[in-house]
Amino acid sequence: SKVLTQPPSVSVAPGKTARIPCEGDRIGNKRVHWYQQRPGQAPLLVINYDKDRPSGISERFSGSHSGNTATLIISRVEAGDEADYYCQVWDGVDDQYVFGTGTQVTVL
Amino acid sequence: EALLVESGGGLVKPGGSLRLSCAASGFTFSAYNMNWVRQAPGKGLEWVASINRRSEKMDYAGSVKGRFTVSRDNVGHSLSLHMTSLSAEDTALYYCARDRGDDYNPHLDVWGQGTLVTVSS
């Protein structure tokens, strides 16, 4: 899978749920990881292996994966969740990381 | 606490060369594969290069293959990226990142703050 497509932007009201899809050919058999990048900061791993949360990540972050679409879910959205979010898989054919196109989340 | 600190960025003319460094601390550096990831101004993340624990295997993005060389010093706990034949398209913030997960599903669990490379005449 060389291209992971995400919507450029998602807007959500505080307290609501944001869903960020990540689509790609043949990602059905891959595990998808997600990163949050706040303005001016380095990326931060928020979900690994489709749905697992690394230590220290809020339980408001969750993930799902069905077929060729993975989804990052942010529940009870807060102002601090405003950031760019990227999905990522490993391309084992060419031995390279593949990042999604990125989604900017705006909290209304 | 695991920490990565990049250095070596700066302004370089087209066709020039630059070497980036990443100092690691707070974890057993030799136990992890390492990576460089870049981000052009206002753009998304682009993986650049990987090196395995013992420097036996290096992989590169097609956009940099033949021009960039990744290396590491497990004794000195550092990662390097030697960049040559630079062009404006290489202008980006370059991140050093630690590899985690198994060989089939790696991901990046520790990132530095990045070092900025600007290629301009």
PDB file of C-alpha atoms in Angstrom, chain B:
ATOM      1  CA  GLU B   1      12.577   8.998  29.950  1.00  0.00           C
ATOM      2  CA  ALA B   2      13.528   8.297  26.343  1.00  0.00           C
ATOM      3  CA  LEU B   3      14.805  11.411  24.606  1.00  0.00           C
ATOM      4  CA  LEU B   4      15.966  12.190  21.080  1.00  0.00           C
ATOM      5  CA  VAL B   5      17.665  15.470  20.187  1.00  0.00           C
ATOM      6  CA  GLU B   6      18.434  16.357  16.588  1.00  0.00           C
ATOM      7  CA  SER B   7      21.075  18.804  15.419  1.00  0.00           C
ATOM      8  CA  GLY B   8      22.926  19.829  12.293  1.00  0.00           C
ATOM      9  CA  GLY B   9      20.203  21.540  10.318  1.00  0.00           C
ATOM     10  CA  GLY B  10      20.722  24.834   8.560  1.00  0.00           C
ATOM     11  CA  LEU B  11      20.780  26.698   5.273  1.00  0.00           C
ATOM     12  CA  VAL B  12      22.523  24.965   2.387  1.00  0.00           C
ATOM     13  CA  LYS B  13      22.784  25.791  -1.291  1.00  0.00           C
ATOM     14  CA  PRO B  14      21.267  23.551  -3.959  1.00  0.00           C
ATOM     15  CA  GLY B  15      23.634  20.732  -4.766  1.00  0.00           C
ATOM     16  CA  GLY B  16      25.226  20.977  -1.345  1.00  0.00           C
ATOM     17  CA  SER B  17      25.579  18.468   1.466  1.00  0.00           C
ATOM     18  CA  LEU B  18      24.666  18.350   5.124  1.00  0.00           C
ATOM     19  CA  ARG B  19      24.954  15.871   7.968  1.00  0.00           C
ATOM     20  CA  LEU B  20      22.264  15.611  10.610  1.00  0.00           C
ATOM     21  CA  SER B  21      22.755  14.012  14.001  1.00  0.00           C
ATOM     22  CA  CYS B  22      20.418  12.657  16.637  1.00  0.00           C
ATOM     23  CA  ALA B  23      21.535  12.084  20.210  1.00  0.00           C
ATOM     24  CA  ALA B  24      19.626   9.424  22.116  1.00  0.00           C
ATOM     25  CA  SER B  25      19.311   9.059  25.876  1.00  0.00           C
ATOM     26  CA  GLY B  26      17.108   7.392  28.466  1.00  0.00           C
ATOM     27  CA  PHE B  27      16.875   4.024  26.714  1.00  0.00           C
ATOM     28  CA  THR B  28      19.056   1.227  25.367  1.00  0.00           C
ATOM     29  CA  PHE B  29      19.806   2.745  21.968  1.00  0.00           C
ATOM     30  CA  SER B  30      21.326  -0.426  20.518  1.00  0.00           C
ATOM     31  CA  ALA B  31      18.097  -2.357  21.086  1.00  0.00           C
ATOM     32  CA  TYR B  32      16.008  -0.311  18.650  1.00  0.00           C
ATOM     33  CA  ASN B  33      15.797   0.277  14.935  1.00  0.00           C
ATOM     34  CA  MET B  34      15.852   3.994  14.175  1.00  0.00           C
ATOM     35  CA  ASN B  35      14.397   6.276  11.541  1.00  0.00           C
ATOM     36  CA  TRP B  36      14.431   9.693   9.953  1.00  0.00           C
ATOM     37  CA  VAL B  37      11.105  11.284   9.016  1.00  0.00           C
ATOM     38  CA  ARG B  38      10.737  14.705   7.420  1.00  0.00           C
ATOM     39  CA  GLN B  39       8.005  17.279   7.063  1.00  0.00           C
ATOM     40  CA  ALA B  40       8.135  20.003   4.450  1.00  0.00           C
ATOM     41  CA  PRO B  41       6.667  23.361   5.515  1.00  0.00           C
ATOM     42  CA  GLY B  42       2.892  23.062   5.716  1.00  0.00           C
ATOM     43  CA  LYS B  43       2.957  19.476   4.456  1.00  0.00           C
ATOM     44  CA  GLY B  44       2.512  15.988   5.853  1.00  0.00           C
ATOM     45  CA  LEU B  45       4.921  13.423   7.234  1.00  0.00           C
ATOM     46  CA  GLU B  46       7.307  11.629   4.893  1.00  0.00           C
ATOM     47  CA  TRP B  47       9.453   8.709   6.004  1.00  0.00           C
ATOM     48  CA  VAL B  48      13.047   9.123   4.827  1.00  0.00           C
ATOM     49  CA  ALA B  49      15.241   6.279   6.068  1.00  0.00           C
ATOM     50  CA  SER B  50      15.545   3.406   8.520  1.00  0.00           C
ATOM     51  CA  ILE B  51      18.479   1.541  10.012  1.00  0.00           C
ATOM     52  CA  ASN B  52      18.276  -1.632  12.028  1.00  0.00           C
ATOM     53  CA  ARG B  53      19.875  -2.257  15.401  1.00  0.00           C
ATOM     54  CA  ARG B  54      23.247  -3.485  14.138  1.00  0.00           C
ATOM     55  CA  SER B  55      23.478  -1.377  10.976  1.00  0.00           C
ATOM     56  CA  GLU B  56      22.971  -4.501   8.881  1.00  0.00           C
ATOM     57  CA  LYS B  57      20.003  -3.165   6.965  1.00  0.00           C
ATOM     58  CA  MET B  58      19.248   0.354   5.773  1.00  0.00           C
ATOM     59  CA  ASP B  59      16.166   1.337   3.804  1.00  0.00           C
ATOM     60  CA  TYR B  60      15.409   4.592   2.022  1.00  0.00           C
ATOM     61  CA  ALA B  61      12.477   6.377   0.489  1.00  0.00           C
ATOM     62  CA  GLY B  62      12.655   6.504  -3.262  1.00  0.00           C
ATOM     63  CA  SER B  63      12.947  10.280  -3.164  1.00  0.00           C
ATOM     64  CA  VAL B  64      16.284  10.143  -1.331  1.00  0.00           C
ATOM     65  CA  LYS B  65      17.786   6.809  -2.357  1.00  0.00           C
ATOM     66  CA  GLY B  66      21.310   7.252  -3.676  1.00  0.00           C
ATOM     67  CA  ARG B  67      21.634  10.717  -2.132  1.00  0.00           C
ATOM     68  CA  PHE B  68      21.110  10.138   1.599  1.00  0.00           C
ATOM     69  CA  THR B  69      22.967   7.733   3.885  1.00  0.00           C
ATOM     70  CA  VAL B  70      21.774   6.740   7.348  1.00  0.00           C
ATOM     71  CA  SER B  71      24.217   5.465   9.942  1.00  0.00           C
ATOM     72  CA  ARG B  72      24.413   4.943  13.671  1.00  0.00           C
ATOM     73  CA  ASP B  73      26.920   4.690  16.517  1.00  0.00           C
ATOM     74  CA  ASN B  74      25.641   2.377  19.209  1.00  0.00           C
ATOM     75  CA  VAL B  75      28.550   3.187  21.498  1.00  0.00           C
ATOM     76  CA  GLY B  76      27.944   6.915  21.238  1.00  0.00           C
ATOM     77  CA  HIS B  77      24.131   6.505  21.196  1.00  0.00           C
ATOM     78  CA  SER B  78      23.706   8.553  18.056  1.00  0.00           C
ATOM     79  CA  LEU B  79      22.010   8.406  14.678  1.00  0.00           C
ATOM     80  CA  SER B  80      23.162  10.298  11.598  1.00  0.00           C
ATOM     81  CA  LEU B  81      21.844  11.243   8.190  1.00  0.00           C
ATOM     82  CA  HIS B  82      24.306  12.330   5.527  1.00  0.00           C
ATOM     83  CA  MET B  83      22.507  14.224   2.791  1.00  0.00           C
ATOM     84  CA  THR B  84      24.028  15.070  -0.588  1.00  0.00           C
ATOM     85  CA  SER B  85      22.869  16.629  -3.852  1.00  0.00           C
ATOM     86  CA  LEU B  86      20.288  18.616  -1.946  1.00  0.00           C
ATOM     87  CA  SER B  87      17.497  20.424  -3.745  1.00  0.00           C
ATOM     88  CA  ALA B  88      14.669  22.712  -2.709  1.00  0.00           C
ATOM     89  CA  GLU B  89      12.417  19.664  -2.427  1.00  0.00           C
ATOM     90  CA  ASP B  90      14.532  18.501   0.518  1.00  0.00           C
ATOM     91  CA  THR B  91      13.648  21.580   2.556  1.00  0.00           C
ATOM     92  CA  ALA B  92      11.911  20.230   5.647  1.00  0.00           C
ATOM     93  CA  LEU B  93      11.968  19.676   9.363  1.00  0.00           C
ATOM     94  CA  TYR B  94      13.825  16.409   9.903  1.00  0.00           C
ATOM     95  CA  TYR B  95      12.771  14.213  12.814  1.00  0.00           C
ATOM     96  CA  CYS B  96      14.643  11.349  14.391  1.00  0.00           C
ATOM     97  CA  ALA B  97      12.259   8.638  15.617  1.00  0.00           C
ATOM     98  CA  ARG B  98      12.526   5.350  17.470  1.00  0.00           C
ATOM     99  CA  ASP B  99      11.092   2.224  15.942  1.00  0.00           C
ATOM    100  CA  ARG B 100       8.774   0.045  17.994  1.00  0.00           C
ATOM    101  CA  GLY B 101       6.673  -3.001  17.341  1.00  0.00           C
ATOM    102  CA  ASP B 102       7.496  -6.186  15.534  1.00  0.00           C
ATOM    103  CA  ASP B 103       9.119  -6.505  12.127  1.00  0.00           C
ATOM    104  CA  TYR B 104       5.734  -6.669  10.384  1.00  0.00           C
ATOM    105  CA  ASN B 105       4.011  -3.755  12.089  1.00  0.00           C
ATOM    106  CA  PRO B 106       6.607  -1.233  13.194  1.00  0.00           C
ATOM    107  CA  HIS B 107       5.619   2.203  14.378  1.00  0.00           C
ATOM    108  CA  LEU B 108       7.352   5.188  15.914  1.00  0.00           C
ATOM    109  CA  ASP B 109       6.953   5.671  19.628  1.00  0.00           C
ATOM    110  CA  VAL B 110       9.569   8.319  20.449  1.00  0.00           C
ATOM    111  CA  TRP B 111      10.270  11.421  18.345  1.00  0.00           C
ATOM    112  CA  GLY B 112      12.728  14.243  18.623  1.00  0.00           C
ATOM    113  CA  GLN B 113      11.745  17.879  18.151  1.00  0.00           C
ATOM    114  CA  GLY B 114      13.317  18.062  14.718  1.00  0.00           C
ATOM    115  CA  THR B 115      16.050  20.046  12.972  1.00  0.00           C
ATOM    116  CA  LEU B 116      15.247  22.366  10.073  1.00  0.00           C
ATOM    117  CA  VAL B 117      17.001  22.000   6.738  1.00  0.00           C
ATOM    118  CA  THR B 118      16.540  24.796   4.223  1.00  0.00           C
ATOM    119  CA  VAL B 119      17.905  24.399   0.709  1.00  0.00           C
ATOM    120  CA  SER B 120      18.093  27.742  -1.050  1.00  0.00           C
ATOM    121  CA  SER B 121      20.518  29.826  -3.063  1.00  0.00           C
TER     122      SER B 121
END
